[in-house]
Coordinates of C-alpha atoms and ligand atoms in Angstrom, one line a residue:
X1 CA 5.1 34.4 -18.7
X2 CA 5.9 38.2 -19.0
X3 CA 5.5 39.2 -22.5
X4 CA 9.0 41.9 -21.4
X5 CA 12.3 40.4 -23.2
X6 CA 13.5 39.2 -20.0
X7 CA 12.6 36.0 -18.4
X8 CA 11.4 38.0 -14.6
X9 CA 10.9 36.7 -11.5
X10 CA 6.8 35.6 -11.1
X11 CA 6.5 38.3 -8.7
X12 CA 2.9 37.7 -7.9
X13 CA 3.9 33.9 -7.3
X14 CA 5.0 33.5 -3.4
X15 CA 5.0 30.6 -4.0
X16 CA 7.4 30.3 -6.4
X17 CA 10.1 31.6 -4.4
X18 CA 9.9 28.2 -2.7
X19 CA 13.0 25.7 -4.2
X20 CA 11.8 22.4 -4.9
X21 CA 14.5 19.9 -3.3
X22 CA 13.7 17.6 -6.4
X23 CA 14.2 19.8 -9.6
X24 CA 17.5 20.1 -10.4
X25 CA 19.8 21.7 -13.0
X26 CA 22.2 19.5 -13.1
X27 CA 22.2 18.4 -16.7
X28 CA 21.2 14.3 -17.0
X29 CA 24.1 12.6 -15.5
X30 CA 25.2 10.4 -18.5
X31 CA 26.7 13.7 -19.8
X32 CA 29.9 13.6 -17.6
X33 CA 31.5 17.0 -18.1
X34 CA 33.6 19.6 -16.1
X35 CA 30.4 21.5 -16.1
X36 CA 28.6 18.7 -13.7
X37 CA 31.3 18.1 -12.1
X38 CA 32.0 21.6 -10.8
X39 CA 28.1 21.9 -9.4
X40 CA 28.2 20.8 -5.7
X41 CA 26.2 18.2 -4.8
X42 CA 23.6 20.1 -2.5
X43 CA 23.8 22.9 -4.9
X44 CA 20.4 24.8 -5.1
X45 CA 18.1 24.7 -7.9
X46 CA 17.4 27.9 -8.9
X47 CA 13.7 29.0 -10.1
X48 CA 13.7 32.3 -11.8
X49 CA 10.8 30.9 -13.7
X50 CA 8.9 28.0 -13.9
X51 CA 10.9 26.0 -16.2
X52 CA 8.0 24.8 -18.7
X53 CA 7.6 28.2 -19.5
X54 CA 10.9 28.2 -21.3
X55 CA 10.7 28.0 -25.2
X56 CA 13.8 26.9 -26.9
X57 CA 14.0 26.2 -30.6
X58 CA 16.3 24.4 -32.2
X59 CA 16.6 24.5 -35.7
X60 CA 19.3 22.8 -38.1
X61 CA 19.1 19.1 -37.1
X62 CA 20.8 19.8 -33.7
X63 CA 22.0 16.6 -32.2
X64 CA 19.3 14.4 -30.2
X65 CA 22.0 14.7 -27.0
X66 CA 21.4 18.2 -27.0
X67 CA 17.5 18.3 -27.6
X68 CA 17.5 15.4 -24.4
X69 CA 19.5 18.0 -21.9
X70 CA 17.3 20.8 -22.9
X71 CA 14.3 18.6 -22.4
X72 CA 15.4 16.8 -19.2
X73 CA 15.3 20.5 -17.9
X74 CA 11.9 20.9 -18.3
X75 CA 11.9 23.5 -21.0
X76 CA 9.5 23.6 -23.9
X77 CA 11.8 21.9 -26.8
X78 CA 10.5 22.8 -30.8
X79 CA 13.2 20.8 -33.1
X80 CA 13.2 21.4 -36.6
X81 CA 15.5 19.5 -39.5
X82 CA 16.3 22.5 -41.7
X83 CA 17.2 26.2 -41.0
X84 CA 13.9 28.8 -41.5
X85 CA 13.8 31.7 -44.3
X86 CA 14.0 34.9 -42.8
X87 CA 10.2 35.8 -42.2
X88 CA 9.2 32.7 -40.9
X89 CA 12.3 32.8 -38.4
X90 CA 11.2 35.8 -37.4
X91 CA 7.6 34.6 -36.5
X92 CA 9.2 31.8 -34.5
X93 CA 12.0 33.7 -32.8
X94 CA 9.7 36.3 -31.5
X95 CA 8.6 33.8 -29.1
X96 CA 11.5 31.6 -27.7
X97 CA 14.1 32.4 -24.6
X98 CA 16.4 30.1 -26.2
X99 CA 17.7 29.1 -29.7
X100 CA 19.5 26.3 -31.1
X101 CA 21.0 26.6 -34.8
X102 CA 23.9 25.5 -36.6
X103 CA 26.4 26.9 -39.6
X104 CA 23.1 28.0 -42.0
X105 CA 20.8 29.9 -39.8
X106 CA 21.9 33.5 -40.2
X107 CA 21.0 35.5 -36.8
X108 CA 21.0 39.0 -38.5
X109 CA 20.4 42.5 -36.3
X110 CA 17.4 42.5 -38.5
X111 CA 16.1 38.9 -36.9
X112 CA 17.3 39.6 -33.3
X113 CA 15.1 42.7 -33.2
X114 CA 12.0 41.0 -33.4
X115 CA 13.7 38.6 -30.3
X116 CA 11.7 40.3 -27.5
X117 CA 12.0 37.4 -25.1
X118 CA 15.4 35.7 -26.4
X119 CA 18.4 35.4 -23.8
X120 CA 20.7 33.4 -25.0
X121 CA 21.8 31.3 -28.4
X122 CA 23.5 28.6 -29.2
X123 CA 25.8 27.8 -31.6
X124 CA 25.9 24.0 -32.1
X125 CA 29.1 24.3 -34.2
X126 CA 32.4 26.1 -34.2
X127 CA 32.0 29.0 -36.5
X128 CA 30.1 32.0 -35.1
X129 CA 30.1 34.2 -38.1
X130 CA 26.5 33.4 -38.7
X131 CA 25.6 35.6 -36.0
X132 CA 25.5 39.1 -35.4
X133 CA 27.1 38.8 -32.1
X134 CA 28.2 42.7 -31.2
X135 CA 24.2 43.3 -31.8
X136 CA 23.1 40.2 -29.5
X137 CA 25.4 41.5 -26.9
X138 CA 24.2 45.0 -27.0
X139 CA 20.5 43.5 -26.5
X140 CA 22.0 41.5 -23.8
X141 CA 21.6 38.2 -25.6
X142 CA 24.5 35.4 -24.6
X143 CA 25.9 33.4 -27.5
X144 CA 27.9 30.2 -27.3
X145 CA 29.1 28.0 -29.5
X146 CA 31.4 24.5 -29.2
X147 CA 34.8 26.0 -30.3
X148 CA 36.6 22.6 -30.5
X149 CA 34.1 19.4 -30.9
X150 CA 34.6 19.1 -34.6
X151 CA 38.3 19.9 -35.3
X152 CA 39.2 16.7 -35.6
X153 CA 36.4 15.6 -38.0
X154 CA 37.6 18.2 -40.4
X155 CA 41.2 17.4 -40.1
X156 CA 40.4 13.9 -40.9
X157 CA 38.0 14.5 -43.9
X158 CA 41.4 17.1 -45.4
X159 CA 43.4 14.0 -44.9
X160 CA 41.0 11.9 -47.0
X161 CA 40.7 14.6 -49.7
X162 CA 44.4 14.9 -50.3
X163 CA 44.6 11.4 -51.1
X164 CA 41.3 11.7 -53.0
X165 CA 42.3 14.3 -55.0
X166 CA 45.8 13.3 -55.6
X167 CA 44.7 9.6 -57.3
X168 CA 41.7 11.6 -59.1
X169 CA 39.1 9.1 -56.7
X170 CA 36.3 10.9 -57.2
X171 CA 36.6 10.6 -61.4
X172 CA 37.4 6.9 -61.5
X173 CA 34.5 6.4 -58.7
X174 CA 32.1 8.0 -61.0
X175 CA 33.3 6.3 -64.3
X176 CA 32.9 2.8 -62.6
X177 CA 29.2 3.7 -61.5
X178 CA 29.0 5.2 -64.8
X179 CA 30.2 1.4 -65.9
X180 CA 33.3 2.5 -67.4
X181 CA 36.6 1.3 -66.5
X182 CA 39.1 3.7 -67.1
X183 CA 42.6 2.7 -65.4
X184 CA 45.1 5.8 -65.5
X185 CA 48.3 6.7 -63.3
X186 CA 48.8 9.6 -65.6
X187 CA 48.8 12.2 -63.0
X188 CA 48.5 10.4 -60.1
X189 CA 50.3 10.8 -56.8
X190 CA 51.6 9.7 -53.5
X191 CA 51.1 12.5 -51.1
X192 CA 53.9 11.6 -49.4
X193 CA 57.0 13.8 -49.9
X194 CA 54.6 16.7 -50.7
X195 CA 54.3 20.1 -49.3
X196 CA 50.8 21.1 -47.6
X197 CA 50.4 24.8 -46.9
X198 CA 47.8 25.6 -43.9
X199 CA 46.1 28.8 -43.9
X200 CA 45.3 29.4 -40.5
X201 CA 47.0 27.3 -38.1
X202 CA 44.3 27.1 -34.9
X203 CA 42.2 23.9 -33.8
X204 CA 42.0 22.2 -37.1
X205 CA 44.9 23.7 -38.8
X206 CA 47.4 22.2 -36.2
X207 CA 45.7 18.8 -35.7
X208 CA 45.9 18.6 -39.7
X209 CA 49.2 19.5 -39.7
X210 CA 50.2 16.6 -36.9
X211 CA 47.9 13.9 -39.1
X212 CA 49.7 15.2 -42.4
X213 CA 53.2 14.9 -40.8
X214 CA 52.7 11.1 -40.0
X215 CA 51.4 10.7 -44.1
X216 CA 54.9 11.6 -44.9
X217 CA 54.2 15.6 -46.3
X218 CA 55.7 18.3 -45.5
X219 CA 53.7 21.1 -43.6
X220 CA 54.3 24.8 -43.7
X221 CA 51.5 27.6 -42.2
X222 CA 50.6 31.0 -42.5
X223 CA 48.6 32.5 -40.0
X224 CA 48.2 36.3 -39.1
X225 CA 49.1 35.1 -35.2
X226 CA 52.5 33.8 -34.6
X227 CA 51.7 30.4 -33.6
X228 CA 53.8 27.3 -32.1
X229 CA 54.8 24.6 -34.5
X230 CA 54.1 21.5 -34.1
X231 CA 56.2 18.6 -35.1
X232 CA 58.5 20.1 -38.1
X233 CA 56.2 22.3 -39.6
X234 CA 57.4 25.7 -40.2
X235 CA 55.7 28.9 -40.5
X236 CA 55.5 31.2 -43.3
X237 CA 56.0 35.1 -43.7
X238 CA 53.5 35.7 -46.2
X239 CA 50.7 34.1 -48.0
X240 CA 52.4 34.4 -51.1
X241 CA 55.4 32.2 -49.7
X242 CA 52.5 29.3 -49.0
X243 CA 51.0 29.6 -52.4
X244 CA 54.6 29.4 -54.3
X245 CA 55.7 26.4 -52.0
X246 CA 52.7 24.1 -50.7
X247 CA 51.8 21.3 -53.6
X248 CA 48.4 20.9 -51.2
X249 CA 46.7 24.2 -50.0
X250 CA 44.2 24.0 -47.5
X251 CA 42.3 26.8 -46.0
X252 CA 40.9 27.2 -42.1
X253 CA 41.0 30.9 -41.0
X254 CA 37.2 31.8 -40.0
X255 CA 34.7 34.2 -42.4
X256 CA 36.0 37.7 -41.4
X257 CA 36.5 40.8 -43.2
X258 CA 39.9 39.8 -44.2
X259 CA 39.6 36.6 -45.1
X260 CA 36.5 37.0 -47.8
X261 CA 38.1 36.1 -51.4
X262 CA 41.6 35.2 -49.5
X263 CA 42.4 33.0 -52.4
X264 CA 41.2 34.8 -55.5
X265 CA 42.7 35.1 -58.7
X266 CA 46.0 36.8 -58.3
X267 CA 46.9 33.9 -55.5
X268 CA 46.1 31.3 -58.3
X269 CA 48.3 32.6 -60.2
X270 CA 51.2 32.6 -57.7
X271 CA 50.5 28.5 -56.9
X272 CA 52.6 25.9 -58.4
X273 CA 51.2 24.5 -61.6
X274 CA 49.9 21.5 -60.7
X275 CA 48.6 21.9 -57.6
X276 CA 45.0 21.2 -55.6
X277 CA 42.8 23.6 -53.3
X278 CA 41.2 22.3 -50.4
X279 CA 38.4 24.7 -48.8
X280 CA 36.4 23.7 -45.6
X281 CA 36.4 26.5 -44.0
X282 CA 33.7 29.2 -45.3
X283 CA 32.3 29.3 -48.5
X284 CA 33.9 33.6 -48.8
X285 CA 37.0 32.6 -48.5
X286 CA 37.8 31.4 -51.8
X287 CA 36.7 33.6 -54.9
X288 CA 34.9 30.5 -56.8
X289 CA 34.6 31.9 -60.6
X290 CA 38.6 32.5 -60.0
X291 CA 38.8 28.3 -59.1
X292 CA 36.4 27.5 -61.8
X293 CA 38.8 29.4 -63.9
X294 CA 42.4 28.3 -62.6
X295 CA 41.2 24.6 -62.9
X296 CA 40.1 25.0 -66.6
X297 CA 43.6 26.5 -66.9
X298 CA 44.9 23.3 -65.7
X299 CA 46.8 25.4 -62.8
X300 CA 44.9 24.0 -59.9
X301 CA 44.8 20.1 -60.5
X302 CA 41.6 19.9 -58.0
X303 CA 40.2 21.1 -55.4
X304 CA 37.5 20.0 -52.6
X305 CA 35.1 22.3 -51.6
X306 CA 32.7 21.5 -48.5
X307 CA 31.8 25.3 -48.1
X308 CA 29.9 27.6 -50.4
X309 CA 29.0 31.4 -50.4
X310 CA 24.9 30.4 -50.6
X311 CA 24.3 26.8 -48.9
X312 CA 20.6 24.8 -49.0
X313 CA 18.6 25.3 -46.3
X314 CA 19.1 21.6 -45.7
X315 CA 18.5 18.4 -47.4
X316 CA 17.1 17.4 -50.5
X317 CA 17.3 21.4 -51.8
X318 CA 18.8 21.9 -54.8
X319 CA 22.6 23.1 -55.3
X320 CA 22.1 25.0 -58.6
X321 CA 22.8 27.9 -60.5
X322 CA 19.1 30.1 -58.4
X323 CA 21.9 29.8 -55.6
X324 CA 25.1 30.4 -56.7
X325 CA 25.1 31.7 -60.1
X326 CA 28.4 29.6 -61.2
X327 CA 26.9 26.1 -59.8
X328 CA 26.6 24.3 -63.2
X329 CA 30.2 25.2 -64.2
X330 CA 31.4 24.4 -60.9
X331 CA 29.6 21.2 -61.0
X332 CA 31.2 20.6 -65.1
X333 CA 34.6 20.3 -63.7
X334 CA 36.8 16.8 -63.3
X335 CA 38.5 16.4 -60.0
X336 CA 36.6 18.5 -58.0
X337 CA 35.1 17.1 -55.0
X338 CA 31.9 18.8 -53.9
X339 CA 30.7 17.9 -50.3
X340 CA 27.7 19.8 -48.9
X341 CA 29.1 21.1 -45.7
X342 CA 30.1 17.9 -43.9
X343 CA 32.7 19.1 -42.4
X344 CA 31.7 18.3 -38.7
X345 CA 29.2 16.2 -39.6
X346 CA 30.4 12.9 -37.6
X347 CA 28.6 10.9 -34.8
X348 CA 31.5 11.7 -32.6
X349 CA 32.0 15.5 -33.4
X350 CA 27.6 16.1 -33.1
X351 CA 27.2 14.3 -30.1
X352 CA 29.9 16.5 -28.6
X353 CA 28.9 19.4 -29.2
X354 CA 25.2 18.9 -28.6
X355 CA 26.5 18.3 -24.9
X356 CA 28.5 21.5 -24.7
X357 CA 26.5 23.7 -25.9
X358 CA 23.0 22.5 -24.2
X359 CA 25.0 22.4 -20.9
X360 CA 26.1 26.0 -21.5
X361 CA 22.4 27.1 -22.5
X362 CA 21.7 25.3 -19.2
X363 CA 24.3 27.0 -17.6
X364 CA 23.2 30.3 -18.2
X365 CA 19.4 30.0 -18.4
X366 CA 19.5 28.5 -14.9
X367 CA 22.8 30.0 -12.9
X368 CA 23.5 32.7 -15.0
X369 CA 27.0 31.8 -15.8
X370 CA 28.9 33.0 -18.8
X371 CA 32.0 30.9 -18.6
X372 CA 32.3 30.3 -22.6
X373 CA 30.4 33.1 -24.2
X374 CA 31.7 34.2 -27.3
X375 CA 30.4 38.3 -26.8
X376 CA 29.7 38.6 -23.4
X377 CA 32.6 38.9 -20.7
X378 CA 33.0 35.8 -19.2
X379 CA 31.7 35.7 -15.2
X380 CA 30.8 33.1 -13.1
X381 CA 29.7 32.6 -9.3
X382 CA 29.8 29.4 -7.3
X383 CA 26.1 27.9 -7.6
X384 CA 24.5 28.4 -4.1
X385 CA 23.9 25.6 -2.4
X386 CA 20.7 24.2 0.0
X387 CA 21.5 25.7 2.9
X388 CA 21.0 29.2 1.7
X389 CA 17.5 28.8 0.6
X390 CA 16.6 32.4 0.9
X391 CA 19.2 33.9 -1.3
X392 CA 18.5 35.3 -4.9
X393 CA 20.8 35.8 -7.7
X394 CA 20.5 39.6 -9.5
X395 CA 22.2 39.5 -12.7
X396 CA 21.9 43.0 -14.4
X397 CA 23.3 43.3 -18.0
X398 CA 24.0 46.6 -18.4
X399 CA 25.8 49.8 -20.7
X400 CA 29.9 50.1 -19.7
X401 CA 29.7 53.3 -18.8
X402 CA 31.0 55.1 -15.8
X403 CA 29.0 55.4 -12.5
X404 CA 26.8 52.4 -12.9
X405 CA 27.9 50.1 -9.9
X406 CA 27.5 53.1 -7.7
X407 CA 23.7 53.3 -8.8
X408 CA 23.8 48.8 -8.5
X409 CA 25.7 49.3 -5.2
X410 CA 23.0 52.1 -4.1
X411 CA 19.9 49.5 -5.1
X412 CA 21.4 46.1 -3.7
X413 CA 23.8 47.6 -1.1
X414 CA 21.0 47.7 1.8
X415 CA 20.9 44.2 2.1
X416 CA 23.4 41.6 2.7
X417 CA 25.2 40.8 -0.6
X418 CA 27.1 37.8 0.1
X419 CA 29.4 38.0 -3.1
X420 CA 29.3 40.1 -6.2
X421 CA 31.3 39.2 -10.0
X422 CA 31.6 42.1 -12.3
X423 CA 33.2 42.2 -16.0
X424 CA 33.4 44.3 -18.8
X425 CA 33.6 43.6 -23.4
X426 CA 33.6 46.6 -24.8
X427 CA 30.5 48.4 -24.2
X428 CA 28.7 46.1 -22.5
X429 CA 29.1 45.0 -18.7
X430 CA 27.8 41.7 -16.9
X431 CA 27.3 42.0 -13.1
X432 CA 26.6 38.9 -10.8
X433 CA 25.8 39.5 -6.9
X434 CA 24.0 36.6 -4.7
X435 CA 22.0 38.1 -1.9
X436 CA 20.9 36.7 1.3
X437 CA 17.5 37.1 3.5
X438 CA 15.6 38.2 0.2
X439 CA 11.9 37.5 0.2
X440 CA 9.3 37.8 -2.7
X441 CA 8.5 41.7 -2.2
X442 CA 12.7 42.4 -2.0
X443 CA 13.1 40.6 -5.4
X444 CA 10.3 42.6 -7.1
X445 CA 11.7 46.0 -5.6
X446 CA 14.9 45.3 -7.0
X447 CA 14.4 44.0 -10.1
X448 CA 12.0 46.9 -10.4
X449 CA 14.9 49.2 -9.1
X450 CA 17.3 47.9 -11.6
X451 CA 15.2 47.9 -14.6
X452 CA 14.5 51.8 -14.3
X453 CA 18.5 52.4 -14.6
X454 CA 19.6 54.0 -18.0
X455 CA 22.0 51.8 -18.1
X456 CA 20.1 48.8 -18.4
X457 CA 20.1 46.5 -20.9
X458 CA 19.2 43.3 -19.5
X459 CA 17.8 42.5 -15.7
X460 CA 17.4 38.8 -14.5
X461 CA 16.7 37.8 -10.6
X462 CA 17.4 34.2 -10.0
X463 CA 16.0 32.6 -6.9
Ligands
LIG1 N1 33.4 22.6 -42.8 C1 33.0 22.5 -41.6 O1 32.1 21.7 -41.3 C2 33.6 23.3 -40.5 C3 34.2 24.5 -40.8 N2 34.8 25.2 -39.8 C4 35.3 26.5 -40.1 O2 36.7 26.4 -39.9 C5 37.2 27.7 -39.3 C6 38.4 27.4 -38.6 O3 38.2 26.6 -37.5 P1 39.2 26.5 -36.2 O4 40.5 26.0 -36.7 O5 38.5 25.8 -35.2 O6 39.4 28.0 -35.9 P2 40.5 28.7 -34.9 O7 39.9 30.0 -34.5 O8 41.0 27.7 -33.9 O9 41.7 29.0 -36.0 C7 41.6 29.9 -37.0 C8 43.0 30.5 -37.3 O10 42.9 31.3 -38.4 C9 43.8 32.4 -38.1 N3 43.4 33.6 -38.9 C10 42.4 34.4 -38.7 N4 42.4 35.4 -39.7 C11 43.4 35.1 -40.6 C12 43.9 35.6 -41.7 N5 43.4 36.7 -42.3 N6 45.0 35.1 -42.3 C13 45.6 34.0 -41.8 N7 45.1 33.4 -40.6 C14 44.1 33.9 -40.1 C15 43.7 32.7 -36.6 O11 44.7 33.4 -36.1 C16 43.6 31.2 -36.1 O12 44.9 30.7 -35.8 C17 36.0 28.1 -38.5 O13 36.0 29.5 -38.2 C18 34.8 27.6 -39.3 O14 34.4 28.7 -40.1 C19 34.9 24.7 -38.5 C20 34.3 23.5 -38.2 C21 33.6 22.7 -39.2
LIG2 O1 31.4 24.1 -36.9 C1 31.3 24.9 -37.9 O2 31.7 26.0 -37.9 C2 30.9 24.3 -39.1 O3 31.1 24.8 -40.2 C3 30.0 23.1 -39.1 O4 28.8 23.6 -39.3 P1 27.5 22.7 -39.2 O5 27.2 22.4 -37.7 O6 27.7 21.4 -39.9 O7 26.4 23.5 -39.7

C-alpha cells in the first residue's frame, strides 16, 4: 500500500486490473437496505486496491452489525471499546483509510492532519459536531453519519423522564435501595394536562411531540426553521414564549454556535416556578452552574441530563469534579436524573445504524458514492456492471475554482468517457466520470495526470 493519502490504483499490479467474478461489494445480504437493493445484480466489483489492505478503526463500542459489514468486505477491522486521548489517536489514525467513532471521539483539524491515508469517516450516531467537517472536506475526507436511527430511542427515554421526574422516581428509587420507605404525593404529578415546550422540532423533537400528545400534554415548539406541526402542537415565536408557558422543557437543537448555553441563567429565570429541564441533546447547550443554581432555588423542580460539556471516555471512568468542575454539586441535588449519554443507546437504534453507516463506508470506499455525506456534495453513478470489464472509475476531489473541468475534460477527454457526475459545497468539488477501454498503463497516466493539477485535493481511480 502507497504510503500517499490516497488509496491509488497498484499501478505495477496488471494483474490487479483483473475483477474477480467472486468478490463482491455488496454488503452481506442479511442487511436488506435501499443501498443493496439499488446494486444490480451483475454489478462489477470494483478493485481500486486489494481490499485487505484497507485499515479501518472503529473506536467507541461501534455496533457488532457494523464491524461484520466492514469485515465481510475484506478490510482490516481494529475495534476498540472506548474513544482514544488525543496522542494516541493520532498514532492510530495516521494509519487507517477508514474510521469508525461515535458521540466522544473528537475528530479535530489538529487530528485529521496527521490522517495521511484517511478517506472517509464514519459517524455511528446522529450528531456530527464531533467532527471538524469543513477541514475533512477540504483534505477530501467523506463523513457520514446515521441522521435518523436513534430518534426514536431518545423520544422514548424523554417520555420516561417526564414521568420520572414528575413523581420524583429517581428519589424514592434510591431511598428504597437506601432501605427507607418514604411515601410522599407532596409534589407529585400527572403529566397529563401539562405543557411540554420542544426546542428544536426536527427528528426527535417531532416524534416526541407525537408520543407526548397521546400522554395527554400539551406540546408547543420553538425552532429557528418554520416547521410543520404535528397533531395540535403549536409553534412558538420566541424562546422566551416556551420558557414562560411549557411546565416540561426539553431541548434537541444540535451543538452549534448558537445553541452553546441556550438555556442559561436569564432563561431560568423566565420558566414557570415549578417546572423541570430535560437535556439530551449536547452537553453546551444548557449552562450547568446556572441549573445547579435554579434547582437550589427551587425554580426548576428537576431536570434529566444525559449530555455533559466533558464526558468519560467510556465506561467505568469516573464522572467527577477533574472533569467537570461542578460534578459533585451536580451530583448533591434531589430530582435530578443523571444518565451517562444513553440517549441512543438501544439494541434497536445501534444495530441500525451500524448498518447504515458501514454500508455507506462501503459505499464510498468501493463505488465512490457520496449519496449521504454530511460535507461533501452528494454524487452518485450507477455501479458498472460485468459486462464492462474494462472500464475504470476516476474520481478527482478537487478546489471549486473556475477552469478545472476544462483541465479534467483535457486529461480524460481522449478516451471514451461513458458518463461523468459533477457537484459542488462550497469550496470543494466532487467529480465522477466511468471510462471505457482503459488498461493498466491508461489508469497510471491519468491518475498521474490528475494528481499534478493545482486543484487537486484528492485523486482515486477505481477499476
Ligand atoms: N443523547 C443522545 O444520545 C442523542 C443526542 N442527539 C442530539 O440531538 C440533536 C438533535 O437531533 P435531531 O432531532 O435528530 O436533529 P435535527 O437536525 O433533526 O433537528 C434539530 C432541530 O433543531 C433546530 N435548531 C437548530 N438550531 C436551533 C436554534 N438555535 N434554536 C432553535 N432550534 C434550532 C433545527 O432547525 C432542527 O429543526 C443532535 O444534533 C444530537 O446532538 C441525537 C441523538 C442521540
Ligand atoms: O447520535 C448522537 O448524536 C448521540 O448523541 C448518540 O451518541 P452515541 O452514539 O451514544 O455516542
Amino acid at each position: 500500500m502507497s504510503n500517499a493519502r490516497d488509496i491509488r490504483p497498484r499501478q505495477d499490479d496488471a494483474s490487479l486490473l483483473a475483477t474477480s467474478p467472486s468478490a463482491s461489494f455488496n454488503s452481506p445480504s442479511s442487511h436488506s437496505s435501499a443501498f443493496n437493493r439499488t446494486v444490480p445484480v451483475n454489478a462489477k466489483p470494483l478493485k481500486p486496491f486489494a481490499t485487505e489492505d484497507i485499515k479501518v478503526l472503529l473506536l467507541e463500542n461501534v455496533n457488532q452489525t457494523g464491524r461484520e459489514i466492514l469485515s465481510q468486505q475484506g478490510y482490516q477491522v481494529e475495534f476498540l471499546k472506548s474513544s482514544l486521548p488525543e496522542d494516541q489517536l493520532i498514532e492510530k489514525i495516521r494509519d487507517v483509510h477508514v474510521i469508525g467513532i461515535r458521540s466522544k471521539t473528537k475528530l479535530t483539524a489538529r487530528v485529521l492532519k496527521e490522517a495521511k491515508n484517511l478517506i472517509v469517516i464514519g459517524c455511528f450516531c446522529i450528531g456530527t459536531n464531533q467532527v471538524d467537517l469543513q477541514y475533512a472536506a477540504d483534505q477530501g475526507i467523506a463523513v457520514f453519519n446515521s441522521p435518523f436511527s436513534n430518534s426514536r430511542s431518545v423520544a422514548e427515554l424523554v417520555i420516561g423522564e417526564m414521568v420520572m421526574l414528575a413523581r420524583q422516581l429517581g428519589d424514592r428509587s434510591s431511598e428504597m435501595h437506601a432501605g427507607t420507605w418514604n411515601k410522599v404525593s407532596n409534589g407529585c404529578w400527572e403529566i397529563r394536562g401539562k405543557t411540554l415546550g420542544i426546542i428544536g422540532y426536527g427528528h426527535i423533537g417531532a416524534q416526541l411531540s407525537v408520543l407526548a400528545e397521546a400522554m395527554g400534554m400539551s406540546v408547543i415548539y420553538y425552532d429557528v426553521l418554520n416547521i410543520m406541526s404535528l397533531g395540535t402542537a403549536r409553534q412558538v415565536e420566541a424562546l422566551d414564549d416556551l420558557l414562560a408557558e411549557a411546565d416540561f422543557i426539553t431541548c434537541h437543537v444540535p451543538e452549534l454556535p448558537e445553541t452553546k448555553g441556550m438555556i442559561g441563567q436569564k432563561q431560568f429565570e423566565k420558566m414557570k416556578k415549578g417546572s423541570y429541564l430535560i437535556n439530551a441533546s449536547r452537553g453546551t447547550v444548557v449552562d450547568i452552574p446556572a441549573l445547579i443554581d435554579a434547582m437550589r432555588s427551587g425554580k426548576v423542580a428537576g431536570a434529566a441530563l444525559d449530555v455533559y460539556p466533558n464526558e468519560p471516555a467510556g465506561n467505568g471512568d469516573y464522572f467527577n469534579n477533574d472533569l467537570n468542575s461542578w460534578g459533585a454539586d451536580l451530583r448533591s441535588l434531589k430530582n435530578l436524573i443523571l444518565t451517562p449519554h444513553i440517549g441512543g443507546s438501544t439494541e434497536e437504534a445501534q444495530k441500525a445504524i451500524g448498518v447504515e453507516v458501514a454500508q455507506a463506508l462501503v459505499r464510498y470506499a468501493n463505488e465512490g458514492s457520496t449519496l449521504g455525506a454530511v460535507n461533501l456534495p452528494e454524487v452518485v453513478l450507477r455501479s458498472l456492471t460485468m459486462d464492462e470489464p474494462d472500464h475504470a472509475r476516476v474520481i478527482y476531489i478537487h478546489k471549486n475554482i473556475p477552469g478545472v473541468l476544462r483541465k479534467v475534460n483535457e486529461i480524460i477527454g481522449d478516451h471514451n468517457v461513458d458518463k461523468q457526475m459533477t457537484d459542488s459545497r462550497g469550496d470543494v468539488a466532487y467529480l465522477m466520470a466511468d471510462i471505457s477501454n482503459v488498461d493498466a498503463a491508461t489508469i497510471k497516466e491519468l491518475y498521474t495526470s490528475l494528481e499534478s493539477l493545482p486543484s487537486r485535493i484528492m485523486t482515486r481511480v477505481l477499476y
